[in-house]
Coordinates of N, CA and C and ligand atoms in Angstrom, one line a residue:
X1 N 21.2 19.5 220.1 CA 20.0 20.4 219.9 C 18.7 19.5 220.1
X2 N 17.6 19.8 220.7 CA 16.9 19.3 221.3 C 15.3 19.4 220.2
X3 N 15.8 20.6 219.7 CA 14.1 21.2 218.7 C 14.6 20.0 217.4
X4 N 13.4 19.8 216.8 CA 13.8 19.4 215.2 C 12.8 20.4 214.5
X5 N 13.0 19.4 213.0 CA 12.3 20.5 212.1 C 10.8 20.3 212.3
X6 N 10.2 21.4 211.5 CA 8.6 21.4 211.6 C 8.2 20.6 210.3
X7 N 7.8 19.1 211.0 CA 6.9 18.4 209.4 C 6.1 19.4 208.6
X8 N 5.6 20.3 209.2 CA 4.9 21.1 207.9 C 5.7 22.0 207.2
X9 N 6.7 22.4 208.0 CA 8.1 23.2 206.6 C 7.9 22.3 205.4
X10 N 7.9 23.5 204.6 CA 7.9 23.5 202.8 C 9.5 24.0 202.4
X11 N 10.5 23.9 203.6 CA 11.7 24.7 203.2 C 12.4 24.0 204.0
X12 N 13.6 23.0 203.0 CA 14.6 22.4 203.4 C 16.0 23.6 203.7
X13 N 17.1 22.7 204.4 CA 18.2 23.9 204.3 C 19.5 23.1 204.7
X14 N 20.4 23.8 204.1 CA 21.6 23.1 203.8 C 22.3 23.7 204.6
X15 N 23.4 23.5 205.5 CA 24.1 24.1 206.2 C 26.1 23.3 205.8
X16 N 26.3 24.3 205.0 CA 27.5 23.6 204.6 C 28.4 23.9 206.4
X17 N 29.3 23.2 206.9 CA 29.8 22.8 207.8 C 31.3 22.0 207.7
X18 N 31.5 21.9 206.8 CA 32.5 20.9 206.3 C 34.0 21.5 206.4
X19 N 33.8 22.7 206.4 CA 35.4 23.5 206.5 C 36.0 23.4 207.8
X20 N 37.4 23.5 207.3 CA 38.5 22.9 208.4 C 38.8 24.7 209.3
X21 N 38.3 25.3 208.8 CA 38.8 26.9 209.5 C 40.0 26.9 209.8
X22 N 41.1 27.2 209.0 CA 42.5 27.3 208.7 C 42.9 28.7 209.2
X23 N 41.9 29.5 208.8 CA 41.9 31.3 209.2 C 41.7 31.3 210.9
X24 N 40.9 30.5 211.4 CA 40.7 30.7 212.6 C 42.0 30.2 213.3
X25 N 42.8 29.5 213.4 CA 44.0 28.9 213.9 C 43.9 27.9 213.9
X26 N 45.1 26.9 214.6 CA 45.3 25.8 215.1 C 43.9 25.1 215.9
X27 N 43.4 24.4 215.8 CA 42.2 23.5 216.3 C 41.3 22.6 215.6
X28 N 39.9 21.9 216.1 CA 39.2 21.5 215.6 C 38.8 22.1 214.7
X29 N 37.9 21.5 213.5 CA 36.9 22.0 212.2 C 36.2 23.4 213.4
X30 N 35.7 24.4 212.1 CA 35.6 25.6 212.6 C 33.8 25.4 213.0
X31 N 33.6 24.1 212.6 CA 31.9 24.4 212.9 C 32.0 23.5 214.2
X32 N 33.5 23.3 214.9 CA 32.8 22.3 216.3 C 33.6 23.4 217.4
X33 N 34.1 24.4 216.7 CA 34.5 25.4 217.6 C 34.0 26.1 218.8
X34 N 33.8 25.9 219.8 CA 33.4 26.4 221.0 C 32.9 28.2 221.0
X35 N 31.9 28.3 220.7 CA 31.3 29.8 221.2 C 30.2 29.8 222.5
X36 N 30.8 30.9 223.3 CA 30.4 30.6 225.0 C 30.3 29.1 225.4
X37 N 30.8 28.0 224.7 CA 31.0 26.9 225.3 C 30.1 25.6 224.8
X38 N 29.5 26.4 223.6 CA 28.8 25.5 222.9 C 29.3 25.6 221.2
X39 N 29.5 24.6 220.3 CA 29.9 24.5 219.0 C 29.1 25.3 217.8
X40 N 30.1 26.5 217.2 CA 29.2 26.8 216.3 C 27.9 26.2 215.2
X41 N 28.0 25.3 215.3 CA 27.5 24.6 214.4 C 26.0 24.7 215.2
X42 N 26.1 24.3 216.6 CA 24.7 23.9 217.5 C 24.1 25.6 217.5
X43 N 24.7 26.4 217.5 CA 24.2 27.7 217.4 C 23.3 28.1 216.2
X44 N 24.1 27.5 215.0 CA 23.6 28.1 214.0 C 22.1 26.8 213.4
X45 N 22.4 25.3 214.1 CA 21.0 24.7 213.8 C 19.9 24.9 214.4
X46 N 20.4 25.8 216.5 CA 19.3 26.2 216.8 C 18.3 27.3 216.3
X47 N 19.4 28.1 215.9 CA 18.6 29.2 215.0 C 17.8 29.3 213.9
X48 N 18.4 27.8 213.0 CA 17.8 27.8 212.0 C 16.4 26.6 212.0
X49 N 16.2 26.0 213.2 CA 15.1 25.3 213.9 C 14.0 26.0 214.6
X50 N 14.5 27.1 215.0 CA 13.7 28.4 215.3 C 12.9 28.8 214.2
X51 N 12.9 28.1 212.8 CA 12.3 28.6 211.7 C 10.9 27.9 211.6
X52 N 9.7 28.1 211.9 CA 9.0 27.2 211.7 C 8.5 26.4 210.3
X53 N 9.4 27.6 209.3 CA 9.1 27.0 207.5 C 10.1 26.0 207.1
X54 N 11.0 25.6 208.1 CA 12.3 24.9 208.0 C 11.4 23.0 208.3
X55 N 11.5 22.5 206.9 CA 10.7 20.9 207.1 C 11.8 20.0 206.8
X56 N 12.9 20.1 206.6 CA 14.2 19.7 206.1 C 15.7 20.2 206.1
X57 N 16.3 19.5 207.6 CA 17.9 20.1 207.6 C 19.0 19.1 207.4
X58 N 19.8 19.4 206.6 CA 20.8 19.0 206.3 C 22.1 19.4 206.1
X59 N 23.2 19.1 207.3 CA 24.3 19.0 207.3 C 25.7 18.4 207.1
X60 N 26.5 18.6 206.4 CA 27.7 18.8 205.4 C 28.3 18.8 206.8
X61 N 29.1 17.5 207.0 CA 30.0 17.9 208.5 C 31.2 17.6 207.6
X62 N 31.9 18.0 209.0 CA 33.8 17.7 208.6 C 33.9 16.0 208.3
X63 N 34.4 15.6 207.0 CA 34.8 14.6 206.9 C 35.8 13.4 208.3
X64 N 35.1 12.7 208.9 CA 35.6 11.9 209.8 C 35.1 12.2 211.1
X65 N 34.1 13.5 211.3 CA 33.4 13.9 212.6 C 31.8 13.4 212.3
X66 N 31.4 12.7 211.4 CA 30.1 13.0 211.2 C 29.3 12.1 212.4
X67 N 29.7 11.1 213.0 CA 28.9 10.7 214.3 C 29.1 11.9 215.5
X68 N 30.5 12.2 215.7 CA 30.1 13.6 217.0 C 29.0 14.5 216.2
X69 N 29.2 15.0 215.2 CA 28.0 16.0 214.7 C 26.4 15.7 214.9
X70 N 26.1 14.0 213.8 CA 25.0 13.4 214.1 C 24.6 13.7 216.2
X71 N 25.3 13.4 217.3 CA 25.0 13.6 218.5 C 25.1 15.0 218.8
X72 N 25.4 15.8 218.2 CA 25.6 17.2 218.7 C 24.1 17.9 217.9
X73 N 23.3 17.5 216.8 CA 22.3 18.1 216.3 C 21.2 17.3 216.9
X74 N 21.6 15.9 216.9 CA 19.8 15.2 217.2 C 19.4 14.4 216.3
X75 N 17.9 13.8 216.5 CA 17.6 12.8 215.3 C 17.1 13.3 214.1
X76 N 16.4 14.7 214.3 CA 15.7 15.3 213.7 C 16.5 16.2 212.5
X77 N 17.8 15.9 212.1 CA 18.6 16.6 211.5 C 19.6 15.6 210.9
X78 N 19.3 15.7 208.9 CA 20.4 14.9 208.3 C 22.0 15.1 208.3
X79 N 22.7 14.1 208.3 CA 24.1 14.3 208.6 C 24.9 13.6 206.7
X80 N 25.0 14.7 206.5 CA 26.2 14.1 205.7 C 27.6 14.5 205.7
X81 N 28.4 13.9 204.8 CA 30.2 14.2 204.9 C 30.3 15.5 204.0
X82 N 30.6 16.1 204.3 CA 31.3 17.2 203.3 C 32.3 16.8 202.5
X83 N 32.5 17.3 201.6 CA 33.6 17.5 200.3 C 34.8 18.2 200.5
X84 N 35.5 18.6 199.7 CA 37.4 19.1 200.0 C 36.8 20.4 199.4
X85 N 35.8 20.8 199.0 CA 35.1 22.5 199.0 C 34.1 22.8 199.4
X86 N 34.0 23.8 199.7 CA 32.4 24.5 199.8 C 31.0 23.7 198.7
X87 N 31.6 24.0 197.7 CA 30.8 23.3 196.4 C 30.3 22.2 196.8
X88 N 31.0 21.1 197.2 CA 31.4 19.6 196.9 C 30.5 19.7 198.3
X89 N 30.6 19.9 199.5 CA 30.0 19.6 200.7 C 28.1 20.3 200.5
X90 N 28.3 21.4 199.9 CA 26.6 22.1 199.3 C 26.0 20.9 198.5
X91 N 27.1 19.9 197.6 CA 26.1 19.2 196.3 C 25.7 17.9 196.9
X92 N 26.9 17.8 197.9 CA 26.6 16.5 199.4 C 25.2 16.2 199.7
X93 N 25.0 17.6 200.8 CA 23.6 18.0 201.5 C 22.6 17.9 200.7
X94 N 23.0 18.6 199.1 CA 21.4 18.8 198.2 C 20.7 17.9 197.6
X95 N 21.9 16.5 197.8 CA 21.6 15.4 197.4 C 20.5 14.7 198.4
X96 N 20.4 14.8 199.1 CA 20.0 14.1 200.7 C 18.7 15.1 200.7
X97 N 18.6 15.5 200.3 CA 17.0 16.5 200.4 C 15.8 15.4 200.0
X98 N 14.7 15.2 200.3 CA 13.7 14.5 199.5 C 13.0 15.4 198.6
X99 N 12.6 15.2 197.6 CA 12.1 15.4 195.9 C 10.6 16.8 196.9
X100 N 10.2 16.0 197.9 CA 8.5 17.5 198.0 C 9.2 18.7 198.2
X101 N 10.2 19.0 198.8 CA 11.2 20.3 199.2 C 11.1 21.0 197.9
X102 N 10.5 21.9 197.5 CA 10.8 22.9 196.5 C 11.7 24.1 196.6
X103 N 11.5 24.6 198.2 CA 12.7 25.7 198.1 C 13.9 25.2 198.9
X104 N 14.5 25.7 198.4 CA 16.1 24.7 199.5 C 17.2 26.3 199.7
X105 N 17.6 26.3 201.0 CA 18.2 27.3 201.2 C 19.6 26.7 201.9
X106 N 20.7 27.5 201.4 CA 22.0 27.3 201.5 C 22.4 27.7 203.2
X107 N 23.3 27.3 203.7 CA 23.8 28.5 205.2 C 24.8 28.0 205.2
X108 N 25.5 28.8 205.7 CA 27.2 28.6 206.4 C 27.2 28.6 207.7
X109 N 27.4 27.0 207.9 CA 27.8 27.3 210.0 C 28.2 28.4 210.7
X110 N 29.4 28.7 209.6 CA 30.4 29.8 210.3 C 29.1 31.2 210.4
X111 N 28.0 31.5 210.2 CA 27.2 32.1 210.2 C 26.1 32.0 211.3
X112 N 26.9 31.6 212.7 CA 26.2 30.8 213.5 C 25.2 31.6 214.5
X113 N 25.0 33.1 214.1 CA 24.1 33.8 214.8 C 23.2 34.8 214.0
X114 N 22.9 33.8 213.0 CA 22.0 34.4 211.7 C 20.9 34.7 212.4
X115 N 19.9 35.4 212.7 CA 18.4 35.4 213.0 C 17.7 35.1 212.4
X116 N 17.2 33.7 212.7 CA 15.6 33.5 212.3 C 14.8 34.4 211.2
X117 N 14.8 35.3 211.9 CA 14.2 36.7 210.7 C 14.9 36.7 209.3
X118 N 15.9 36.5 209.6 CA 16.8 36.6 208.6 C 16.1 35.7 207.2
X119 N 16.0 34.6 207.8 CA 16.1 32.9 206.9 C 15.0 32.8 206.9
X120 N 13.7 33.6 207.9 CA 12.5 33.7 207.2 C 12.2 34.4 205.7
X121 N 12.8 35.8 206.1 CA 12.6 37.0 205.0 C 13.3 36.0 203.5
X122 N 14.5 35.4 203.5 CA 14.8 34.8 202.2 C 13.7 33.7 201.7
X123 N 13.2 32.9 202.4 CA 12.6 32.0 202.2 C 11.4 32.5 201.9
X124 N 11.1 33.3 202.4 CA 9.8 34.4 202.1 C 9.9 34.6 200.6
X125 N 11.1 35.3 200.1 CA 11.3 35.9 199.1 C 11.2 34.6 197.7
X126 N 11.7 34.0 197.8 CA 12.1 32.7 196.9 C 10.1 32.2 197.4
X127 N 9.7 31.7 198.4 CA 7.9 31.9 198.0 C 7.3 32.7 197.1
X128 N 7.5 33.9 196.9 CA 6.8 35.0 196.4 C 7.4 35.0 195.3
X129 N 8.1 34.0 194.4 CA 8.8 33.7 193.1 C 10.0 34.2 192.8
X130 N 11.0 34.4 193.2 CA 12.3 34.7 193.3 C 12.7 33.6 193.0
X131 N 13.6 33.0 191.6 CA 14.4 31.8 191.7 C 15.6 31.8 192.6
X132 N 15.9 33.0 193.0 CA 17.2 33.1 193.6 C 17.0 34.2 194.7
X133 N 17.7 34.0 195.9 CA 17.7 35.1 196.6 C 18.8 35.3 197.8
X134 N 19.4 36.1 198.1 CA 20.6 36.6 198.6 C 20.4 37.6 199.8
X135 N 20.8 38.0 201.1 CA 20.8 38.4 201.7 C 21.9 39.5 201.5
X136 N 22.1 40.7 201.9 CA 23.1 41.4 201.4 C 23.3 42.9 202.1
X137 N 24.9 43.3 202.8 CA 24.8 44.7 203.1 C 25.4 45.1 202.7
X138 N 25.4 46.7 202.9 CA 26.7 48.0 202.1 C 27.7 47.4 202.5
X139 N 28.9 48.1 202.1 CA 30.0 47.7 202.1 C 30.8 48.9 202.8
X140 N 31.5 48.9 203.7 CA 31.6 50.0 204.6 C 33.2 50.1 204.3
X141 N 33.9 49.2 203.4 CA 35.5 50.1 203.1 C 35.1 50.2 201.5
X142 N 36.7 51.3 201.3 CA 36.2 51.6 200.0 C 36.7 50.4 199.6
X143 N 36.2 49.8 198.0 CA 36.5 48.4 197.4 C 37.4 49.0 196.1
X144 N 39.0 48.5 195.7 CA 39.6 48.5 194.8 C 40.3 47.2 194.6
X145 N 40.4 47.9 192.9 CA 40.7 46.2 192.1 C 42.0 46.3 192.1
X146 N 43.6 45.7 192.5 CA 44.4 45.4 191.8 C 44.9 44.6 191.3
X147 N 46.5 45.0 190.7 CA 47.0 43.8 189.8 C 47.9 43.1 190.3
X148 N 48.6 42.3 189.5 CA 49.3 41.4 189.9 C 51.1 41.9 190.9
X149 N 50.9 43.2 190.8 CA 52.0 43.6 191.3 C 51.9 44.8 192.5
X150 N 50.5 44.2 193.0 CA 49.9 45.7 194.1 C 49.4 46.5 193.5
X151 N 49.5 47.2 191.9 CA 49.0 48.5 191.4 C 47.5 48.6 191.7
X152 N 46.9 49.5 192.4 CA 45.5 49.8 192.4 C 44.9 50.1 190.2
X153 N 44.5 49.2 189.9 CA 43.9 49.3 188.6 C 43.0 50.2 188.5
X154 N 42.1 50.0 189.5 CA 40.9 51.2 189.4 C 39.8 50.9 190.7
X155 N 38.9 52.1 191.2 CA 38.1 52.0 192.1 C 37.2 51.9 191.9
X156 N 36.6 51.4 192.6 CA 35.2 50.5 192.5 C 34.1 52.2 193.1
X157 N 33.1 52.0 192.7 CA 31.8 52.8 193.1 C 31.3 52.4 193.9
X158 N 31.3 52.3 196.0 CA 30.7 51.6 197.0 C 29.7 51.5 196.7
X159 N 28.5 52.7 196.1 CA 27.4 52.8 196.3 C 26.8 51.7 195.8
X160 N 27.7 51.2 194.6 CA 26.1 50.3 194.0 C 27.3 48.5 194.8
X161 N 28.0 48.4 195.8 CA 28.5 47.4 195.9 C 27.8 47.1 197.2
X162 N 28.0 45.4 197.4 CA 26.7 44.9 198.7 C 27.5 43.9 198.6
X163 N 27.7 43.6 200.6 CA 28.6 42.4 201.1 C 27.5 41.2 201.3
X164 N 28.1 39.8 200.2 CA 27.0 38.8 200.5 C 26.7 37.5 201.6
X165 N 25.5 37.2 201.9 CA 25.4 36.8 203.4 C 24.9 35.7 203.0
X166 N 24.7 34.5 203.8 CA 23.9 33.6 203.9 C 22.6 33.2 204.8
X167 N 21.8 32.8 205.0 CA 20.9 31.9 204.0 C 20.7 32.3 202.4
X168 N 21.4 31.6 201.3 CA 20.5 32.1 200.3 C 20.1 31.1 199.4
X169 N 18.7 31.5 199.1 CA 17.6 30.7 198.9 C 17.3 31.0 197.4
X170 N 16.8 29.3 197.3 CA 16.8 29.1 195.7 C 15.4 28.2 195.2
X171 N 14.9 28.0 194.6 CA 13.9 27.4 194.1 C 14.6 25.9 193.2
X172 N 14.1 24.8 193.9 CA 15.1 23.9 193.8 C 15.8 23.5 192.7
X173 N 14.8 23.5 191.6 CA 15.6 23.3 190.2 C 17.0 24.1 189.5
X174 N 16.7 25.4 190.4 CA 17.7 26.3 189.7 C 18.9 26.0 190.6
X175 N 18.8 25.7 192.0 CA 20.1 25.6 192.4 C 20.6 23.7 192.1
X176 N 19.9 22.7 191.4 CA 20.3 21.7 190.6 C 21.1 21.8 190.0
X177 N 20.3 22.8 188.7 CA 20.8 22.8 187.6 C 21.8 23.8 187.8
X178 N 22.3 24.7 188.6 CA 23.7 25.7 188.9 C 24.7 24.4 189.5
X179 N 24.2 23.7 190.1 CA 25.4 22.7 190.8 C 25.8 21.5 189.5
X180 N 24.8 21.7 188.8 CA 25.2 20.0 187.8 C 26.1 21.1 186.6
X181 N 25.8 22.6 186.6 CA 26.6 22.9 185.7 C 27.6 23.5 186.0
X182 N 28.2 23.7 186.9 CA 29.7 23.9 187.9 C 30.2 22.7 187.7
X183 N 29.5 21.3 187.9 CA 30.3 20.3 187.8 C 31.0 19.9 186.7
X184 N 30.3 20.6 185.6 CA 31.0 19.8 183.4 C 31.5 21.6 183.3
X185 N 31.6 22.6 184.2 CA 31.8 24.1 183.3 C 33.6 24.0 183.7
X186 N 33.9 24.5 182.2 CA 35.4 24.7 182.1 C 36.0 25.6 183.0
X187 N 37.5 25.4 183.5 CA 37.9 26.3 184.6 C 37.6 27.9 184.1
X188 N 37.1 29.0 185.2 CA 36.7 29.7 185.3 C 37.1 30.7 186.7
X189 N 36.4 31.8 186.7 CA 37.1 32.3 188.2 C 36.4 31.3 189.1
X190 N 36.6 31.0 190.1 CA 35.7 29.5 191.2 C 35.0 30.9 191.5
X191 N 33.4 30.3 191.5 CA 32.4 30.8 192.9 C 32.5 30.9 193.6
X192 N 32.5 31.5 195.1 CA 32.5 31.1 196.1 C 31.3 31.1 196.6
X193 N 30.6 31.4 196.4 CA 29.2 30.7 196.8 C 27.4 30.2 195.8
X194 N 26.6 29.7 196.0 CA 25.9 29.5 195.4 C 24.8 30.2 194.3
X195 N 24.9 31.5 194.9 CA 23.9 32.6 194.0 C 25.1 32.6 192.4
X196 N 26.6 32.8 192.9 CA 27.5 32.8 192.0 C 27.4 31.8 191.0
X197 N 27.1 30.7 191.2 CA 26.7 29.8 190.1 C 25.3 29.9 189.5
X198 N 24.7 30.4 190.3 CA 23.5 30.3 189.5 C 23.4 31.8 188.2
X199 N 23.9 32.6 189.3 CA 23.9 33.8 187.4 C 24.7 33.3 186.0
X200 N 25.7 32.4 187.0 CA 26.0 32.2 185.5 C 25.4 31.4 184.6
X201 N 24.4 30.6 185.3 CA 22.7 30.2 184.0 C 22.0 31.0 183.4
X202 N 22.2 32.7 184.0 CA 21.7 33.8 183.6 C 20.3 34.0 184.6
X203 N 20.1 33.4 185.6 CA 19.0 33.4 186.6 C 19.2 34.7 186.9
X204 N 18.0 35.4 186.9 CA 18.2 36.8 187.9 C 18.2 36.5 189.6
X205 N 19.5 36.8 190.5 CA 19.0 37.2 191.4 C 18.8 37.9 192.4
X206 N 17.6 38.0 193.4 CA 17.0 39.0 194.1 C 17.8 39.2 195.5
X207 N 18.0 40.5 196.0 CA 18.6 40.8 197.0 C 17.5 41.3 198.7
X208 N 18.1 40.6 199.8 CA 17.1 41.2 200.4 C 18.0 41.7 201.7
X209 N 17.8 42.7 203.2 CA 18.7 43.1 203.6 C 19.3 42.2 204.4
X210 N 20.5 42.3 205.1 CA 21.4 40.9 205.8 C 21.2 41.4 207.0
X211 N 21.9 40.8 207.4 CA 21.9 41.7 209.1 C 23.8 42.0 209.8
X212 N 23.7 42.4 210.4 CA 25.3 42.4 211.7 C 25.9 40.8 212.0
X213 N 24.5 40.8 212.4 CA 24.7 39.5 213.0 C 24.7 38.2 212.4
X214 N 24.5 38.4 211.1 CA 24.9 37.2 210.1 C 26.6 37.2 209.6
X215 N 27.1 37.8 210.0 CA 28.3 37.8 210.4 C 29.5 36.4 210.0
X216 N 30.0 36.2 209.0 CA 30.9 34.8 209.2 C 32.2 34.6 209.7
X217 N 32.0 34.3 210.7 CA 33.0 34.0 211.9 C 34.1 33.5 211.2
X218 N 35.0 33.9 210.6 CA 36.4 33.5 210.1 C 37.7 33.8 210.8
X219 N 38.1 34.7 211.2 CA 38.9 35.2 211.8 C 39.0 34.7 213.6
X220 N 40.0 35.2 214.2 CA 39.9 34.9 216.0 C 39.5 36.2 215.7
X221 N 39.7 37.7 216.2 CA 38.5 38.6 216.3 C 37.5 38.5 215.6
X222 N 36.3 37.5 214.9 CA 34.9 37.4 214.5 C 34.7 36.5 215.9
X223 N 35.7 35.3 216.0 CA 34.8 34.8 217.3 C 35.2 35.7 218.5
X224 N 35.5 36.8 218.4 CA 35.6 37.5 220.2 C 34.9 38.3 219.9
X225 N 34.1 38.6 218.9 CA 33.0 39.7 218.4 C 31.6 38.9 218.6
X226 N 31.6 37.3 218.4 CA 30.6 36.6 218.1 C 30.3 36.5 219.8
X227 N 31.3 36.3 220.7 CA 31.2 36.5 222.3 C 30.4 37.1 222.4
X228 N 30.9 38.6 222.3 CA 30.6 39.9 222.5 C 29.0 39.9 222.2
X229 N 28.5 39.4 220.9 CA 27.1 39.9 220.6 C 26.6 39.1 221.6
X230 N 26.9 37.7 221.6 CA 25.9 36.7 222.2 C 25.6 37.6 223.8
X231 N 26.5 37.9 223.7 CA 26.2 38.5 225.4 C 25.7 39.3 225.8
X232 N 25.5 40.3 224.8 CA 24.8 41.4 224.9 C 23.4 41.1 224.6
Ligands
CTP1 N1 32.7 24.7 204.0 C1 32.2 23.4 203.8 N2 33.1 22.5 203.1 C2 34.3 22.8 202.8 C3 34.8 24.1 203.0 C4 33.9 25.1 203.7 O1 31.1 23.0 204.1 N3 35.1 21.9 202.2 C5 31.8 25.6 204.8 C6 32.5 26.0 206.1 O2 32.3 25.0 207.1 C7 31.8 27.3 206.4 C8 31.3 27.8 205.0 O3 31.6 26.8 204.1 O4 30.6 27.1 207.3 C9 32.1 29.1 204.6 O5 33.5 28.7 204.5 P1 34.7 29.4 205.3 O6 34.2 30.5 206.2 O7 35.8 29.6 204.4 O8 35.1 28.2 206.4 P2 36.4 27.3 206.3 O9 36.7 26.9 205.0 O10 36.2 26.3 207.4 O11 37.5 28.4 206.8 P3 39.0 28.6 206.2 O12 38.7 29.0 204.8 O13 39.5 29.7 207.0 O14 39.7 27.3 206.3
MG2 MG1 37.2 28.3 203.4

C-alpha cells in the first residue's frame, strides 16, 4: 500500500488480522488471501487509509508472517503479532497505539471492503461523545434459540435484532478498561467482539447503519461474492 496515515488523524485503528481462516479452507492466513489478486488485508488498509481522520494504523498479523505483512502495508503502518484469539491480537495492536489517540477503532481484515463512509460515520459518532459505537444491520433470517439437543427453545423477535459489523469505535479508555477487564473476568459466555466487552462495564453502546459491503469474508462463497462486488 502506497498511502499512509494522515499526521493530523485524531483516530487510530486496529485491524485485527491475525486469524488463520479455517472456514475459508485449506491455505494461507485469511488476511493474505488473494482477492482479484491482491491480499485481503491490502484491501481493507487501503480503504481504511482513504480515511483522512485515520492518524494511527495498526495491524495484528498472523503470527510468523509479520515481515511479508510489514512489506505488503508500507512504512506508514504499525505491524504487530497477533495472539491465538481475536481478543489477544485486538490487546496486541492497542498496545502499540501512542497515549495522543483518544478514539481508537477496532476492524476486521476479513471486512476488507468496508467503505471509508463507513469508518468515517463510527468515528464521527464516538467524536460527538459516544463511548462506544457499532455499526449494525437487520437481520434478514428469522433468529431462534436452541438447546442442547436441536429443540427450538423459543423465537427470537427480528424486529428489534441487528447483525454486528466492524469498524467499532470506542473512546480510548473504555475500550482499556473492557480489555484489562476480559483479562482478570471469570469464565463467562467468550465475546466475540469488542463492543461485547465493553457492556459488560455497563457502557451504553450506540448503534449506527453498516453497510452490504462490510461484509466478513468467512466462508469460499463470501470471497466469490467479495469478487463479484469488487467488480461491479
Ligand atoms: N483474528 C485475529 N486474531 C485471531 C483470530 C482472528 O486477529 N487469533 C481476526 C481475523 O484475522 C479476522 C477477524 O479477527 O479479520 C474476525 O475473525 P474471523 O472472521 O473468525 O477470522 P478467522 O479466525 O481467521 O477465521 P476462522 O474463524 O474461519 O478460522
Ligand atoms: Mg475465527
Amino acid at each position: 500500500v502506497t498511502a499512509s496515515v494522515n499526521p493530523g488523524g485524531d483516530v487510530a485503528v486496529l485491524v485485527a488480522a491475525a486469524g488463520s481462516g479455517l472456514r475459508l479452507g485449506p491455505g494461507p492466513p485469511k488476511a493474505l488471501r488473494l482477492l482479484r489478486g491482491e491480499p485481503l488485508l491490502v484491501h481493507a488498509v487501503r480503504r481504511l487509509l482513504g480515511c483522512p481522520e485515520v492518524g494511527c494504523l495498526v495491524v495484528a498479523a498472523p503470527p510468523g508472517h509479520e515481515e511479508w505483512v510489514r512489506d505488503l502495508v508500507g512504512p506508514g503502518v504499525t505491524v504487530v503479532s497477533g495472539g491465538a484469539h481475536r481478543r489477544a491480537s485486538v490487546a496486541a495492536a492497542l498496545a502499540a497505539v501512542p497515549e495522543r489517540f483518544g478514539i481508537v477503532l477496532v476492524h476486521d481484515a476479513a471486512r476488507a471492503l468496508t467503505p471509508p463512509a463507513q469508518v468515517a460515520a463510527v468515528a464521527a459518532a464516538v467524536r460527538a461523545g459516544n463511548d462506544a459505537v457499532i455499526p449494525v444491520l437487520p437481520v434478514v433470517d428469522t433468529m431462534t434459540q436452541v438447546g442442547p439437543s436441536g429443540e427450538v427453545l423459543g423465537t427470537l423477535d427480528r424486529s428489534g435484532l441487528r447483525a454486528v459489523q466492524t469498524p467499532q469505535g470506542f473512546r480510548r479508555a473504555v475500550l482499556t478498561a473492557a480489555h484489562a477487564a476480559a483479562h482478570t473476568a471469570a469464565a463467562g459466555p467468550a465475546a466475540t467482539d469488542d463492543a461485547g466487552l465493553v457492556e459488560r462495564l455497563g457502557v451504553r453502546v450506540y448503534t449506527v447503519p453498516g453497510s452490504e459491503l462490510a461484509l466478513k469474508i468467512t466462508t469460499p462463497l463470501d470471497l466469490a461474492a467479495a469478487e463479484l462486488l469488487l467488480g461491479a
